mmCIF file of C-alpha atoms in Angstrom:
data_model
loop_
_atom_site.group_PDB
_atom_site.id
_atom_site.type_symbol
_atom_site.label_atom_id
_atom_site.label_comp_id
_atom_site.label_asym_id
_atom_site.label_seq_id
_atom_site.Cartn_x
_atom_site.Cartn_y
_atom_site.Cartn_z
ATOM 1 C CA MET X 135 18.564 22.429 15.298
ATOM 2 C CA MET X 136 20.142 22.068 11.854
ATOM 3 C CA ARG X 137 19.758 18.276 11.944
ATOM 4 C CA THR X 138 16.084 18.625 12.841
ATOM 5 C CA LYS X 139 15.522 20.864 9.812
ATOM 6 C CA LEU X 140 17.374 18.446 7.529
ATOM 7 C CA ILE X 141 15.262 15.545 8.799
ATOM 8 C CA ASP X 142 12.082 17.584 8.270
ATOM 9 C CA ILE X 143 13.109 18.252 4.660
ATOM 10 C CA SER X 144 13.952 14.581 4.148
ATOM 11 C CA ASN X 145 10.549 13.497 5.488
ATOM 12 C CA PHE X 146 8.814 16.081 3.333
ATOM 13 C CA PHE X 147 10.232 14.572 0.136
ATOM 14 C CA LEU X 148 9.846 10.960 1.283
ATOM 15 C CA VAL X 149 6.254 11.261 2.532
ATOM 16 C CA VAL X 150 4.466 14.080 0.693
ATOM 17 C CA PHE X 151 5.584 12.920 -2.764
ATOM 18 C CA SER X 152 5.502 9.166 -2.073
ATOM 19 C CA GLY X 153 2.707 8.718 -4.623
ATOM 20 C CA PHE X 154 4.130 11.018 -7.292
ATOM 21 C CA TYR X 155 3.958 8.572 -10.192
ATOM 22 C CA LEU X 156 3.588 9.719 -13.802
ATOM 23 C CA THR X 157 3.623 7.245 -16.674
ATOM 24 C CA SER X 158 3.950 9.989 -19.307
ATOM 25 C CA THR X 159 7.473 10.949 -18.225
ATOM 26 C CA PHE X 160 10.631 8.957 -18.999
ATOM 27 C CA ILE X 161 11.387 8.654 -15.281
ATOM 28 C CA SER X 162 8.603 9.064 -12.748
ATOM 29 C CA PRO X 163 9.068 12.118 -10.462
ATOM 30 C CA ILE X 164 8.923 9.926 -7.358
ATOM 31 C CA TYR X 165 12.445 8.663 -8.040
ATOM 32 C CA PHE X 166 13.813 12.208 -7.920
ATOM 33 C CA THR X 167 11.892 13.082 -4.751
ATOM 34 C CA PHE X 168 13.059 9.825 -3.138
ATOM 35 C CA LEU X 169 16.697 10.606 -3.958
ATOM 36 C CA LEU X 170 16.264 14.099 -2.480
ATOM 37 C CA GLY X 171 14.797 12.558 0.665
ATOM 38 C CA LEU X 172 17.685 10.092 0.834
ATOM 39 C CA PHE X 173 20.226 12.893 0.324
ATOM 40 C CA PHE X 174 18.888 15.014 3.200
ATOM 41 C CA CYS X 175 18.669 11.917 5.376
ATOM 42 C CA ILE X 176 22.348 11.122 4.750
ATOM 43 C CA ILE X 177 23.632 14.633 5.432
ATOM 44 C CA SER X 178 21.687 14.745 8.701
ATOM 45 C CA VAL X 179 23.782 11.864 10.091
ATOM 46 C CA ASN X 180 26.098 12.704 12.989
ATOM 47 C CA LYS X 181 27.770 10.891 15.905
ATOM 48 C CA SER X 182 24.545 10.697 17.928
ATOM 49 C CA TYR X 183 22.612 9.149 15.038
ATOM 50 C CA SER X 184 20.859 5.904 15.981
ATOM 51 C CA ILE X 185 19.087 3.058 14.152
ATOM 52 C CA LYS X 186 16.752 0.710 15.982
ATOM 53 C CA LYS X 187 17.282 -3.033 15.787
ATOM 54 C CA TYR X 188 14.140 -3.747 13.805
ATOM 55 C CA ASP X 189 14.954 -1.218 11.063
ATOM 56 C CA LEU X 190 18.495 -2.569 10.854
ATOM 57 C CA LEU X 191 17.159 -6.123 10.543
ATOM 58 C CA PHE X 192 14.658 -5.020 7.892
ATOM 59 C CA LEU X 193 17.448 -3.245 5.966
ATOM 60 C CA LEU X 194 19.748 -6.289 6.126
ATOM 61 C CA SER X 195 16.903 -8.530 4.936
ATOM 62 C CA LEU X 196 16.320 -6.183 2.001
ATOM 63 C CA ILE X 197 20.021 -6.266 1.071
ATOM 64 C CA VAL X 198 20.001 -10.094 1.115
ATOM 65 C CA LEU X 199 16.833 -10.070 -1.008
ATOM 66 C CA ILE X 200 18.488 -7.764 -3.563
ATOM 67 C CA VAL X 201 21.574 -10.001 -3.739
ATOM 68 C CA ILE X 202 19.431 -13.112 -4.274
ATOM 69 C CA GLN X 203 17.296 -11.401 -6.917
ATOM 70 C CA SER X 204 20.432 -10.308 -8.788
ATOM 71 C CA PHE X 205 20.907 -13.968 -9.721
ATOM 72 C CA LYS X 206 17.324 -14.131 -11.015
ATOM 73 C CA ASN X 207 15.972 -12.882 -14.308
ATOM 74 C CA PHE X 208 13.949 -10.150 -12.583
ATOM 75 C CA VAL X 209 12.074 -7.277 -14.229
ATOM 76 C CA PRO X 210 13.916 -4.074 -13.153
ATOM 77 C CA SER X 211 10.799 -1.938 -12.627
ATOM 78 C CA ALA X 212 9.210 -4.552 -10.350
ATOM 79 C CA LEU X 213 12.272 -5.025 -8.146
ATOM 80 C CA VAL X 214 13.053 -1.300 -8.036
ATOM 81 C CA GLY X 215 9.450 -0.625 -6.970
ATOM 82 C CA LEU X 216 9.760 -3.107 -4.113
ATOM 83 C CA ILE X 217 13.124 -1.682 -3.016
ATOM 84 C CA LEU X 218 11.662 1.830 -3.140
ATOM 85 C CA SER X 219 8.744 0.774 -0.930
ATOM 86 C CA TYR X 220 10.861 -0.982 1.707
ATOM 87 C CA LEU X 221 13.549 1.726 1.754
ATOM 88 C CA THR X 222 10.936 4.454 2.128
ATOM 89 C CA TYR X 223 9.654 2.826 5.315
ATOM 90 C CA ILE X 224 13.181 2.349 6.663
ATOM 91 C CA LEU X 225 14.317 5.916 5.925
ATOM 92 C CA VAL X 226 11.190 7.583 7.323
ATOM 93 C CA SER X 227 11.369 5.411 10.442
ATOM 94 C CA ILE X 228 15.055 6.208 10.976
ATOM 95 C CA ASN X 229 14.409 9.918 10.419
ATOM 96 C CA LEU X 230 11.719 9.969 13.076
ATOM 97 C CA GLN X 231 13.856 8.053 15.569
ATOM 98 C CA ASN X 232 16.421 10.853 15.321
ATOM 99 C CA GLN X 233 13.862 13.660 15.446
ATOM 100 C CA ASN X 234 13.929 15.178 18.928
ATOM 101 C CA ASP X 235 10.726 17.195 18.819
ATOM 102 C CA TRP X 236 8.409 14.772 17.029
ATOM 103 C CA SER X 237 4.731 14.922 17.996
ATOM 104 C CA ARG X 238 1.297 13.865 16.794
ATOM 105 C CA GLU X 239 0.689 17.439 15.656
ATOM 106 C CA LYS X 240 3.749 17.335 13.387
ATOM 107 C CA ALA X 241 2.816 13.878 12.141
ATOM 108 C CA PHE X 242 -0.709 14.884 11.145
ATOM 109 C CA LYS X 243 0.547 18.096 9.564
ATOM 110 C CA LEU X 244 2.954 16.080 7.397
ATOM 111 C CA ILE X 245 0.303 13.487 6.517
ATOM 112 C CA ARG X 246 -2.227 16.208 5.616
ATOM 113 C CA LYS X 247 0.303 17.677 3.186
ATOM 114 C CA PHE X 248 0.634 14.222 1.618
ATOM 115 C CA ILE X 249 -3.156 13.884 1.382
ATOM 116 C CA GLY X 250 -3.504 17.377 -0.110
ATOM 117 C CA PHE X 251 -0.872 16.887 -2.798
ATOM 118 C CA SER X 252 -2.131 13.374 -3.588
ATOM 119 C CA THR X 253 -5.731 14.594 -3.902
ATOM 120 C CA ILE X 254 -4.679 17.168 -6.498
ATOM 121 C CA LEU X 255 -2.681 14.534 -8.360
ATOM 122 C CA ILE X 256 -5.517 11.987 -8.293
ATOM 123 C CA THR X 257 -7.988 14.630 -9.454
ATOM 124 C CA VAL X 258 -5.887 15.406 -12.522
ATOM 125 C CA GLU X 259 -5.462 11.665 -13.161
ATOM 126 C CA THR X 260 -9.220 11.086 -12.996
ATOM 127 C CA ILE X 261 -10.107 14.010 -15.265
ATOM 128 C CA ILE X 262 -7.657 12.873 -17.962
ATOM 129 C CA ARG X 263 -8.655 9.204 -17.625
ATOM 130 C CA ILE X 264 -12.366 9.989 -18.020
ATOM 131 C CA LEU X 265 -12.003 12.595 -20.780
ATOM 132 C CA TYR X 266 -9.581 10.506 -22.822
ATOM 133 C CA PRO X 267 -10.755 6.879 -22.564
ATOM 134 C CA GLY X 268 -9.114 3.928 -24.279
ATOM 135 C CA GLU X 269 -10.275 2.468 -27.579
ATOM 136 C CA PRO X 270 -13.311 0.155 -27.327
ATOM 137 C CA ASP X 271 -12.468 -1.790 -30.513
ATOM 138 C CA THR X 272 -11.619 -5.083 -28.790
ATOM 139 C CA ILE X 273 -14.711 -4.944 -26.588
ATOM 140 C CA ILE X 274 -16.967 -4.226 -29.572
ATOM 141 C CA ALA X 275 -15.293 -6.900 -31.711
ATOM 142 C CA ASN X 276 -15.915 -9.505 -29.011
ATOM 143 C CA ASN X 277 -19.477 -8.274 -28.435
ATOM 144 C CA ARG X 278 -18.736 -7.676 -24.728
ATOM 145 C CA PHE X 279 -20.569 -4.379 -24.258
ATOM 146 C CA GLU X 280 -21.057 -5.090 -20.538
ATOM 147 C CA LEU X 281 -17.303 -4.484 -20.184
ATOM 148 C CA ILE X 282 -17.371 -1.073 -21.850
ATOM 149 C CA PHE X 283 -16.257 0.557 -18.579
ATOM 150 C CA TYR X 284 -12.802 -0.977 -19.161
ATOM 151 C CA ILE X 285 -12.027 1.862 -21.570
ATOM 152 C CA PHE X 286 -11.715 4.074 -18.465
ATOM 153 C CA LYS X 287 -9.382 1.697 -16.596
ATOM 154 C CA PHE X 288 -6.221 1.343 -18.658
ATOM 155 C CA ASN X 289 -5.368 4.931 -19.553
ATOM 156 C CA SER X 290 -4.145 6.207 -16.183
ATOM 157 C CA ILE X 291 -1.356 8.799 -16.242
ATOM 158 C CA MET X 292 -0.094 7.544 -12.860
ATOM 159 C CA PHE X 293 -0.337 3.764 -12.822
ATOM 160 C CA GLU X 294 -0.671 0.739 -15.069
ATOM 161 C CA ASP X 295 -4.446 0.797 -14.594
ATOM 162 C CA SER X 296 -7.103 2.333 -12.361
ATOM 163 C CA ASN X 297 -6.990 -0.608 -9.926
ATOM 164 C CA SER X 298 -3.778 0.924 -8.577
ATOM 165 C CA THR X 299 -5.549 4.288 -8.439
ATOM 166 C CA GLY X 300 -8.189 2.564 -6.312
ATOM 167 C CA ILE X 301 -5.519 1.248 -3.921
ATOM 168 C CA PHE X 302 -4.056 4.756 -3.622
ATOM 169 C CA LEU X 303 -7.497 6.192 -2.867
ATOM 170 C CA LEU X 304 -8.172 3.508 -0.237
ATOM 171 C CA LEU X 305 -4.987 4.583 1.524
ATOM 172 C CA LEU X 306 -6.066 8.247 1.484
ATOM 173 C CA ILE X 307 -9.584 7.416 2.718
ATOM 174 C CA GLY X 308 -8.287 5.107 5.449
ATOM 175 C CA THR X 309 -5.701 7.680 6.568
ATOM 176 C CA ILE X 310 -8.370 10.385 6.876
ATOM 177 C CA GLN X 311 -10.455 7.986 8.973
ATOM 178 C CA TYR X 312 -7.399 7.322 11.146
ATOM 179 C CA ILE X 313 -6.843 11.046 11.695
ATOM 180 C CA ARG X 314 -10.547 11.613 12.424
ATOM 181 C CA ALA X 315 -10.285 9.045 15.231
ATOM 182 C CA HIS X 316 -7.889 11.487 16.920
ATOM 183 C CA GLU X 317 -9.073 14.868 15.698
ATOM 184 C CA SER X 318 -11.983 15.891 13.527
ATOM 185 C CA LYS X 319 -12.041 18.893 11.231
ATOM 186 C CA ARG X 320 -15.047 20.005 9.219
ATOM 187 C CA TYR X 321 -13.332 19.751 5.846
ATOM 188 C CA ASP X 322 -12.317 16.125 6.529
ATOM 189 C CA GLN X 323 -15.883 14.970 5.852
ATOM 190 C CA ILE X 324 -16.015 17.002 2.638
ATOM 191 C CA LEU X 325 -12.672 15.581 1.517
ATOM 192 C CA LEU X 326 -13.811 12.067 2.428
ATOM 193 C CA PHE X 327 -16.955 12.434 0.297
ATOM 194 C CA TYR X 328 -14.878 13.835 -2.571
ATOM 195 C CA LEU X 329 -12.390 10.941 -2.483
ATOM 196 C CA ILE X 330 -15.203 8.374 -2.378
ATOM 197 C CA SER X 331 -16.698 10.053 -5.467
ATOM 198 C CA ILE X 332 -13.366 9.746 -7.285
ATOM 199 C CA LEU X 333 -13.063 6.141 -6.103
ATOM 200 C CA LEU X 334 -16.313 5.325 -7.913
ATOM 201 C CA LEU X 335 -14.741 6.651 -11.129
ATOM 202 C CA THR X 336 -11.881 4.150 -10.940
ATOM 203 C CA PHE X 337 -14.341 1.362 -11.881
ATOM 204 C CA SER X 338 -12.253 -0.905 -9.637
ATOM 205 C CA ARG X 339 -14.961 -3.082 -8.130
ATOM 206 C CA SER X 340 -12.905 -4.478 -5.265
ATOM 207 C CA ALA X 341 -11.660 -1.017 -4.228
ATOM 208 C CA ILE X 342 -15.144 0.506 -4.450
ATOM 209 C CA ILE X 343 -16.760 -2.240 -2.354
ATOM 210 C CA VAL X 344 -13.999 -2.118 0.262
ATOM 211 C CA GLY X 345 -14.003 1.706 0.369
ATOM 212 C CA LEU X 346 -17.763 1.959 0.882
ATOM 213 C CA THR X 347 -17.610 -0.813 3.503
ATOM 214 C CA LEU X 348 -14.893 1.082 5.372
ATOM 215 C CA ILE X 349 -17.033 4.218 5.525
ATOM 216 C CA LEU X 350 -20.017 2.244 6.832
ATOM 217 C CA VAL X 351 -18.283 0.065 9.432
ATOM 218 C CA PHE X 352 -15.568 2.398 10.771
ATOM 219 C CA PRO X 353 -17.882 4.026 13.347
ATOM 220 C CA TYR X 354 -18.474 0.512 14.756
ATOM 221 C CA ARG X 355 -14.792 -0.483 14.822
ATOM 222 C CA LYS X 356 -14.756 -1.130 18.576
ATOM 223 C CA LEU X 357 -17.691 -3.519 18.326
ATOM 224 C CA ILE X 358 -16.163 -5.276 15.321
ATOM 225 C CA TYR X 359 -12.831 -5.584 17.110
ATOM 226 C CA ARG X 360 -14.559 -7.110 20.146
ATOM 227 C CA PHE X 361 -16.192 -9.809 18.020
ATOM 228 C CA ARG X 362 -13.315 -10.152 15.534
ATOM 229 C CA TRP X 363 -12.733 -13.872 16.199
ATOM 230 C CA PHE X 364 -16.415 -14.686 15.792
ATOM 231 C CA ILE X 365 -16.521 -12.738 12.500
ATOM 232 C CA LEU X 366 -13.355 -14.477 11.280
ATOM 233 C CA LEU X 367 -14.777 -17.879 12.238
ATOM 234 C CA PHE X 368 -18.034 -17.112 10.420
ATOM 235 C CA PHE X 369 -16.319 -16.153 7.172
ATOM 236 C CA THR X 370 -13.966 -19.117 7.441
ATOM 237 C CA ALA X 371 -16.894 -21.495 7.950
ATOM 238 C CA THR X 372 -18.805 -20.056 4.985
ATOM 239 C CA SER X 373 -15.787 -19.509 2.719
ATOM 240 C CA ALA X 374 -16.339 -22.723 0.736
ATOM 241 C CA THR X 375 -19.951 -21.733 -0.025
ATOM 242 C CA ILE X 376 -18.955 -18.173 -0.928
ATOM 243 C CA TYR X 377 -16.144 -19.516 -3.111
ATOM 244 C CA GLY X 378 -18.541 -21.777 -5.010
ATOM 245 C CA MET X 379 -21.115 -19.031 -5.500
ATOM 246 C CA ILE X 380 -18.650 -16.449 -6.764
ATOM 247 C CA LYS X 381 -16.773 -18.887 -8.988
ATOM 248 C CA ASN X 382 -19.973 -19.729 -10.841
ATOM 249 C CA ILE X 383 -20.600 -16.072 -11.681
ATOM 250 C CA GLN X 384 -19.930 -15.415 -15.357
ATOM 251 C CA ASP X 385 -17.333 -12.704 -14.925
ATOM 252 C CA ASP X 386 -13.892 -12.899 -16.538
ATOM 253 C CA SER X 387 -12.263 -10.718 -13.890
ATOM 254 C CA LEU X 388 -13.660 -12.712 -10.969
ATOM 255 C CA ALA X 389 -12.902 -15.997 -12.704
ATOM 256 C CA THR X 390 -9.280 -14.909 -13.145
ATOM 257 C CA LYS X 391 -8.870 -14.251 -9.410
ATOM 258 C CA PHE X 392 -10.180 -17.676 -8.387
ATOM 259 C CA ASN X 393 -8.453 -19.584 -11.179
ATOM 260 C CA LEU X 394 -5.224 -17.891 -10.077
ATOM 261 C CA PHE X 395 -5.508 -19.573 -6.667
ATOM 262 C CA GLU X 396 -5.788 -23.042 -8.213
ATOM 263 C CA GLU X 397 -3.062 -22.317 -10.762
ATOM 264 C CA THR X 398 -0.709 -21.091 -8.016
ATOM 265 C CA ILE X 399 -1.182 -24.288 -5.986
ATOM 266 C CA ASN X 400 -0.371 -26.377 -9.065
ATOM 267 C CA LEU X 401 2.672 -24.227 -9.884
ATOM 268 C CA ILE X 402 4.145 -24.544 -6.383
ATOM 269 C CA GLY X 403 4.202 -28.313 -6.782
ATOM 270 C CA SER X 404 6.210 -28.041 -10.004
ATOM 271 C CA LEU X 405 8.786 -25.427 -8.921
ATOM 272 C CA GLY X 406 12.378 -26.409 -8.288
ATOM 273 C CA LEU X 407 13.847 -25.932 -4.802
ATOM 274 C CA GLY X 408 15.673 -22.736 -5.781
ATOM 275 C CA ASP X 409 12.589 -21.092 -7.261
ATOM 276 C CA LEU X 410 10.455 -22.270 -4.340
ATOM 277 C CA LEU X 411 12.825 -20.742 -1.789
ATOM 278 C CA PHE X 412 13.846 -17.584 -3.651
ATOM 279 C CA GLY X 413 11.223 -17.100 -6.360
ATOM 280 C CA VAL X 414 11.307 -16.827 -10.128
ATOM 281 C CA GLY X 415 12.311 -13.152 -9.939
ATOM 282 C CA TYR X 416 10.171 -10.103 -9.233
ATOM 283 C CA GLY X 417 8.120 -9.143 -12.266
ATOM 284 C CA ASN X 418 8.238 -12.636 -13.787
ATOM 285 C CA GLY X 419 4.891 -13.833 -12.476
ATOM 286 C CA ALA X 420 3.300 -13.548 -15.907
ATOM 287 C CA SER X 421 5.879 -15.951 -17.360
ATOM 288 C CA VAL X 422 4.799 -18.801 -15.061
ATOM 289 C CA LEU X 423 1.142 -17.928 -14.419
ATOM 290 C CA SER X 424 -1.273 -17.363 -17.299
ATOM 291 C CA ARG X 425 -2.603 -14.022 -16.005
ATOM 292 C CA GLY X 426 0.233 -12.910 -13.731
ATOM 293 C CA THR X 427 0.259 -12.864 -9.927
ATOM 294 C CA HIS X 428 -2.218 -10.032 -9.165
ATOM 295 C CA ASN X 429 -2.412 -10.245 -5.339
ATOM 296 C CA TYR X 430 0.334 -9.595 -2.800
ATOM 297 C CA LEU X 431 0.519 -13.141 -1.394
ATOM 298 C CA THR X 432 0.958 -14.772 -4.801
ATOM 299 C CA THR X 433 3.370 -12.065 -5.939
ATOM 300 C CA HIS X 434 5.754 -12.425 -3.015
ATOM 301 C CA LEU X 435 5.504 -16.231 -2.908
ATOM 302 C CA ILE X 436 6.002 -16.895 -6.615
ATOM 303 C CA GLU X 437 8.289 -13.993 -7.528
ATOM 304 C CA GLY X 438 10.176 -13.657 -4.231
ATOM 305 C CA GLY X 439 9.886 -17.226 -3.003
ATOM 306 C CA ILE X 440 9.414 -18.312 0.597
ATOM 307 C CA PHE X 441 12.207 -15.891 1.562
ATOM 308 C CA GLY X 442 10.532 -12.884 -0.085
ATOM 309 C CA LEU X 443 7.111 -13.776 1.317
ATOM 310 C CA THR X 444 8.584 -14.193 4.814
ATOM 311 C CA ILE X 445 10.130 -10.706 4.755
ATOM 312 C CA PHE X 446 6.820 -9.242 3.614
ATOM 313 C CA LEU X 447 4.668 -11.082 6.175
ATOM 314 C CA VAL X 448 7.017 -10.602 9.139
ATOM 315 C CA HIS X 449 7.087 -6.857 8.516
ATOM 316 C CA TRP X 450 3.309 -6.457 8.385
ATOM 317 C CA ILE X 451 2.645 -8.830 11.281
ATOM 318 C CA TYR X 452 5.107 -6.779 13.285
ATOM 319 C CA ILE X 453 3.372 -3.548 12.315
ATOM 320 C CA ILE X 454 0.012 -4.953 13.386
ATOM 321 C CA ARG X 455 1.484 -6.155 16.660
ATOM 322 C CA ILE X 456 2.836 -2.766 17.741
ATOM 323 C CA SER X 457 -0.006 -0.603 16.396
ATOM 324 C CA SER X 458 -3.359 0.590 17.713
ATOM 325 C CA LYS X 459 -5.270 -2.098 15.855
ATOM 326 C CA MET X 460 -8.689 -0.421 15.832
ATOM 327 C CA ARG X 461 -7.337 2.791 14.302
ATOM 328 C CA ILE X 462 -4.559 1.523 12.043
ATOM 329 C CA GLY X 463 -7.043 -1.078 10.813
ATOM 330 C CA ALA X 464 -8.760 1.718 8.864
ATOM 331 C CA ILE X 465 -5.685 1.717 6.644
ATOM 332 C CA LEU X 466 -4.429 -1.862 6.720
ATOM 333 C CA PHE X 467 -7.718 -3.773 6.469
ATOM 334 C CA PRO X 468 -8.962 -2.156 3.213
ATOM 335 C CA LEU X 469 -5.552 -2.569 1.582
ATOM 336 C CA ALA X 470 -5.309 -6.197 2.726
ATOM 337 C CA ILE X 471 -8.748 -7.071 1.335
ATOM 338 C CA SER X 472 -8.544 -5.123 -1.929
ATOM 339 C CA GLY X 473 -4.961 -6.285 -2.406
ATOM 340 C CA LEU X 474 -6.221 -9.860 -2.688
ATOM 341 C CA SER X 475 -7.664 -8.755 -6.021
ATOM 342 C CA PHE X 476 -4.745 -6.633 -7.219
ATOM 343 C CA ILE X 477 -1.879 -4.628 -5.764
ATOM 344 C CA SER X 478 1.558 -3.649 -7.029
ATOM 345 C CA THR X 479 4.847 -4.196 -5.205
ATOM 346 C CA SER X 480 5.590 -0.506 -5.766
ATOM 347 C CA ILE X 481 3.546 1.182 -3.016
ATOM 348 C CA PRO X 482 5.914 3.566 -1.185
ATOM 349 C CA PHE X 483 2.910 5.780 -0.334
ATOM 350 C CA VAL X 484 1.620 2.966 1.901
ATOM 351 C CA TYR X 485 4.963 2.383 3.614
ATOM 352 C CA SER X 486 5.687 6.081 4.224
ATOM 353 C CA THR X 487 2.258 6.706 5.767
ATOM 354 C CA ILE X 488 2.455 3.644 7.995
ATOM 355 C CA ALA X 489 5.987 4.557 9.125
ATOM 356 C CA VAL X 490 4.865 8.022 10.238
ATOM 357 C CA LEU X 491 1.752 6.847 12.078
ATOM 358 C CA ILE X 492 3.369 3.818 13.741
ATOM 359 C CA TYR X 493 6.340 5.752 15.074
ATOM 360 C CA THR X 494 4.049 8.516 16.314
ATOM 361 C CA GLU X 495 2.015 5.962 18.268
ATOM 362 C CA LEU X 496 5.168 4.461 19.783
ATOM 363 C CA ASN X 497 6.516 7.894 20.599
ATOM 364 C CA GLU X 498 3.317 8.817 22.430
ATOM 365 C CA LYS X 499 3.590 5.634 24.467
ATOM 366 C CA SER X 500 7.205 6.544 25.248
ATOM 367 C CA LYS X 501 8.326 3.349 23.515
ATOM 368 C CA CYS X 502 10.860 4.738 21.157
ATOM 369 C CA THR X 503 12.624 1.381 21.000
ATOM 370 C CA TYR X 504 10.860 -1.419 19.223
ATOM 371 C CA PRO X 505 9.767 -4.487 21.213
ATOM 372 C CA ARG X 506 11.401 -7.799 20.507
ATOM 373 C CA LEU X 507 10.317 -9.824 17.532
#
């Protein structure tokens, strides 16, 4: 009974506050809440404590990654953010494996607390960001008045810019949609509308488009899943045309995303074997690419090398394999698409949410041990 309470407290700190970032403080509160979650996880350990093979493998891979990166000229905040994300998943997953009375009801109750706290936090962030915009001097000096909305993007109190706020909101919106697929409460629709309204105020075009698309297509998820290969084939076949059309649009932000792809291909050919295998160091993307790495594939490939990218991809492919694809897709698909534009390595709020929902699904199927890789 005592261990169950300790695990509950650990999960509370690890999940509910997994998005508790504040740029105005010397150390973001999330690091304190993570350490509290880790502390209660450690003191809950006893002789019957168990760790599944996959989590152990993931942990060992993370340790090897840390050792390799220690020989690189990494940026501390970038590597720490990645470690925080991976460890959050591992700790929450281990906690739930050793929780005897875990249920969907407890999972949704915990996730709703996370959504509630995060909604309050995002609301404060949005109010401050809109009321206290950045200086428009550079935009005016360059006569780029069509970019005036950028003054509301780079003054977030939580993240580097509002693109990360958009990613956070996509997670919240997708998680509510996931819960609604199991149980529907009246205030969920109100909360969904409210979060979409805040999403519009991030001025993150990729997040807004993906968020609105999610709301429109989620009711038809079964039909989309049935024709998923046809849809994938269609977009693959038309990708060259779409690429050409978008690249010709006079938009600095869009141009950066597509030029990044070409620049990355050229960079890979010039990297030494060590940097190709193990990366140039997390956080050093901007030193080898003119505008940094931006998306998750480029980030892990260039900064973490083939080894770092493999850890990242194997984990998410594994998650997709063992999950209820039509429901968990409400969370993963928007993040995957929007993340091609921009996403940070420090996203523990994504990993904590996924850990809770995935284990709950496995627990309901009475598959408390992970299938083989």
